[in-house]
Amino acid sequence: MANKPHGGVLKDLLARDALRHDQLATEAEKLPAIVLTERQLCDLELILSGGFSPLEGVLVVVTDLRLADGNLFSIPITLDVSQGQIDLLGIKPGARITLRDFRDDRHLAIISVEDVYKPDK
């Protein structure tokens, strides 16, 4: 018997349907792209495979260490990009961005931007 995933549901975000996969691949070719670092690639793999369930994307846990549904999640999973990349790619809420592998430049995922967080320095 397997352990129940955090939040109760394992989030498998891989596009397993061939038609949907092809649609996303076509869209990815047309979108601005961020080339992921090795660390970002590891985070993406855990998000896509359900290792960070119940997350369905990156987040910032700032004040109460909980997700919107009330589940405890104290690890901030973020996609760090420079202000230069934000400006160059037009990253803002509502934008869709392709995430690419630094090793071979393959398109791995498409992210829908919900928020752009700027840390206090």
mmCIF file of C-alpha atoms in Angstrom:
data_model
loop_
_atom_site.group_PDB
_atom_site.id
_atom_site.type_symbol
_atom_site.label_atom_id
_atom_site.label_comp_id
_atom_site.label_asym_id
_atom_site.label_seq_id
_atom_site.Cartn_x
_atom_site.Cartn_y
_atom_site.Cartn_z
ATOM 1 C CA MET A 1 0.000 0.000 0.000
ATOM 2 C CA ALA A 2 1.497 3.337 -1.058
ATOM 3 C CA ASN A 3 1.549 6.393 1.154
ATOM 4 C CA LYS A 4 -1.047 9.044 0.449
ATOM 5 C CA PRO A 5 0.523 12.057 -1.336
ATOM 6 C CA HIS A 6 0.720 15.412 0.443
ATOM 7 C CA GLY A 7 -2.585 17.194 -0.073
ATOM 8 C CA GLY A 8 -4.323 13.895 -0.852
ATOM 9 C CA VAL A 9 -3.928 13.931 -4.656
ATOM 10 C CA LEU A 10 -0.855 13.100 -6.749
ATOM 11 C CA LYS A 11 -0.520 15.819 -9.403
ATOM 12 C CA ASP A 12 0.779 14.227 -12.621
ATOM 13 C CA LEU A 13 1.189 17.132 -15.034
ATOM 14 C CA LEU A 14 2.808 15.335 -17.981
ATOM 15 C CA ALA A 15 0.990 15.651 -21.312
ATOM 16 C CA ARG A 16 0.495 11.945 -21.963
ATOM 17 C CA ASP A 17 -2.182 12.316 -24.652
ATOM 18 C CA ALA A 18 -0.395 12.429 -28.042
ATOM 19 C CA LEU A 19 -2.705 15.067 -29.526
ATOM 20 C CA ARG A 20 -2.362 17.359 -26.493
ATOM 21 C CA HIS A 21 1.409 16.822 -26.474
ATOM 22 C CA ASP A 22 1.627 17.850 -30.139
ATOM 23 C CA GLN A 23 -0.542 20.933 -29.539
ATOM 24 C CA LEU A 24 1.675 22.050 -26.678
ATOM 25 C CA ALA A 25 4.857 21.396 -28.681
ATOM 26 C CA THR A 26 3.542 23.559 -31.523
ATOM 27 C CA GLU A 27 2.597 26.333 -29.099
ATOM 28 C CA ALA A 28 5.990 26.126 -27.359
ATOM 29 C CA GLU A 29 7.773 26.920 -30.623
ATOM 30 C CA LYS A 30 5.942 30.264 -30.826
ATOM 31 C CA LEU A 31 6.390 31.456 -27.233
ATOM 32 C CA PRO A 32 9.265 33.335 -25.604
ATOM 33 C CA ALA A 33 11.495 30.927 -23.708
ATOM 34 C CA ILE A 34 13.550 30.669 -20.555
ATOM 35 C CA VAL A 35 16.462 28.218 -20.544
ATOM 36 C CA LEU A 36 16.379 26.497 -17.164
ATOM 37 C CA THR A 37 19.368 26.041 -14.892
ATOM 38 C CA GLU A 38 20.137 22.612 -13.476
ATOM 39 C CA ARG A 39 18.353 23.513 -10.214
ATOM 40 C CA GLN A 40 15.287 24.856 -12.047
ATOM 41 C CA LEU A 41 15.231 21.698 -14.155
ATOM 42 C CA CYS A 42 15.118 19.570 -10.990
ATOM 43 C CA ASP A 43 12.216 21.647 -9.620
ATOM 44 C CA LEU A 44 10.340 21.309 -12.917
ATOM 45 C CA GLU A 45 10.813 17.534 -12.913
ATOM 46 C CA LEU A 46 9.393 17.305 -9.388
ATOM 47 C CA ILE A 47 6.418 19.522 -10.281
ATOM 48 C CA LEU A 48 5.604 17.553 -13.451
ATOM 49 C CA SER A 49 5.962 14.105 -11.874
ATOM 50 C CA GLY A 50 3.990 14.912 -8.734
ATOM 51 C CA GLY A 51 6.984 15.005 -6.397
ATOM 52 C CA PHE A 52 5.835 18.418 -5.178
ATOM 53 C CA SER A 53 2.144 17.463 -4.974
ATOM 54 C CA PRO A 54 -0.225 19.174 -4.557
ATOM 55 C CA LEU A 55 1.630 21.949 -6.427
ATOM 56 C CA GLU A 56 0.746 22.525 -10.064
ATOM 57 C CA GLY A 57 3.436 25.142 -10.648
ATOM 58 C CA VAL A 58 5.903 27.405 -8.912
ATOM 59 C CA LEU A 59 4.844 29.477 -5.927
ATOM 60 C CA VAL A 60 6.031 31.846 -3.287
ATOM 61 C CA VAL A 61 5.181 30.995 0.310
ATOM 62 C CA VAL A 62 5.587 34.292 2.106
ATOM 63 C CA THR A 63 3.454 34.694 5.198
ATOM 64 C CA ASP A 64 1.586 31.637 6.443
ATOM 65 C CA LEU A 65 3.439 28.703 4.810
ATOM 66 C CA ARG A 66 0.196 27.289 3.403
ATOM 67 C CA LEU A 67 -1.290 26.806 -0.041
ATOM 68 C CA ALA A 68 -4.573 28.453 -1.031
ATOM 69 C CA ASP A 69 -6.433 25.245 -0.068
ATOM 70 C CA GLY A 70 -4.935 25.326 3.448
ATOM 71 C CA ASN A 71 -2.349 22.552 2.995
ATOM 72 C CA LEU A 72 0.960 23.191 4.725
ATOM 73 C CA PHE A 73 3.769 23.797 2.207
ATOM 74 C CA SER A 74 6.748 25.587 3.694
ATOM 75 C CA ILE A 75 9.182 25.166 0.799
ATOM 76 C CA PRO A 76 9.115 28.155 -1.571
ATOM 77 C CA ILE A 77 9.323 26.769 -5.122
ATOM 78 C CA THR A 78 10.060 29.717 -7.394
ATOM 79 C CA LEU A 79 11.339 30.337 -10.897
ATOM 80 C CA ASP A 80 14.102 32.900 -10.464
ATOM 81 C CA VAL A 81 14.709 35.052 -13.527
ATOM 82 C CA SER A 82 16.635 38.288 -13.875
ATOM 83 C CA GLN A 83 14.983 41.653 -14.397
ATOM 84 C CA GLY A 84 16.658 41.661 -17.819
ATOM 85 C CA GLN A 85 14.866 38.434 -18.779
ATOM 86 C CA ILE A 86 11.578 39.779 -17.428
ATOM 87 C CA ASP A 87 11.909 42.883 -19.584
ATOM 88 C CA LEU A 88 13.217 41.086 -22.686
ATOM 89 C CA LEU A 89 10.568 38.358 -22.677
ATOM 90 C CA GLY A 90 7.683 40.546 -21.544
ATOM 91 C CA ILE A 91 7.074 38.402 -18.477
ATOM 92 C CA LYS A 92 3.970 39.616 -16.663
ATOM 93 C CA PRO A 93 0.798 38.093 -15.253
ATOM 94 C CA GLY A 94 -1.089 36.351 -18.052
ATOM 95 C CA ALA A 95 2.000 35.635 -20.178
ATOM 96 C CA ARG A 96 2.808 32.098 -21.324
ATOM 97 C CA ILE A 97 6.478 31.152 -21.417
ATOM 98 C CA THR A 98 8.240 28.039 -22.695
ATOM 99 C CA LEU A 99 10.732 26.383 -20.347
ATOM 100 C CA ARG A 100 13.712 24.806 -22.128
ATOM 101 C CA ASP A 101 16.412 22.347 -21.102
ATOM 102 C CA PHE A 102 19.879 23.922 -20.758
ATOM 103 C CA ARG A 103 21.530 20.710 -21.982
ATOM 104 C CA ASP A 104 19.884 20.346 -25.382
ATOM 105 C CA ASP A 105 17.519 23.338 -25.735
ATOM 106 C CA ARG A 106 14.423 21.087 -25.884
ATOM 107 C CA HIS A 107 11.062 22.564 -24.942
ATOM 108 C CA LEU A 108 9.992 20.919 -21.679
ATOM 109 C CA ALA A 109 6.963 22.811 -20.453
ATOM 110 C CA ILE A 110 4.825 25.894 -20.822
ATOM 111 C CA ILE A 111 4.169 28.035 -17.774
ATOM 112 C CA SER A 112 1.344 30.533 -17.363
ATOM 113 C CA VAL A 113 2.586 33.489 -15.316
ATOM 114 C CA GLU A 114 0.262 34.388 -12.457
ATOM 115 C CA ASP A 115 2.528 36.774 -10.566
ATOM 116 C CA VAL A 116 5.965 38.368 -10.749
ATOM 117 C CA TYR A 117 7.539 38.573 -7.307
ATOM 118 C CA LYS A 118 10.400 40.972 -6.633
ATOM 119 C CA PRO A 119 12.230 40.215 -3.376
ATOM 120 C CA ASP A 120 13.342 42.968 -1.032
ATOM 121 C CA LYS A 121 17.105 43.339 -1.256
#
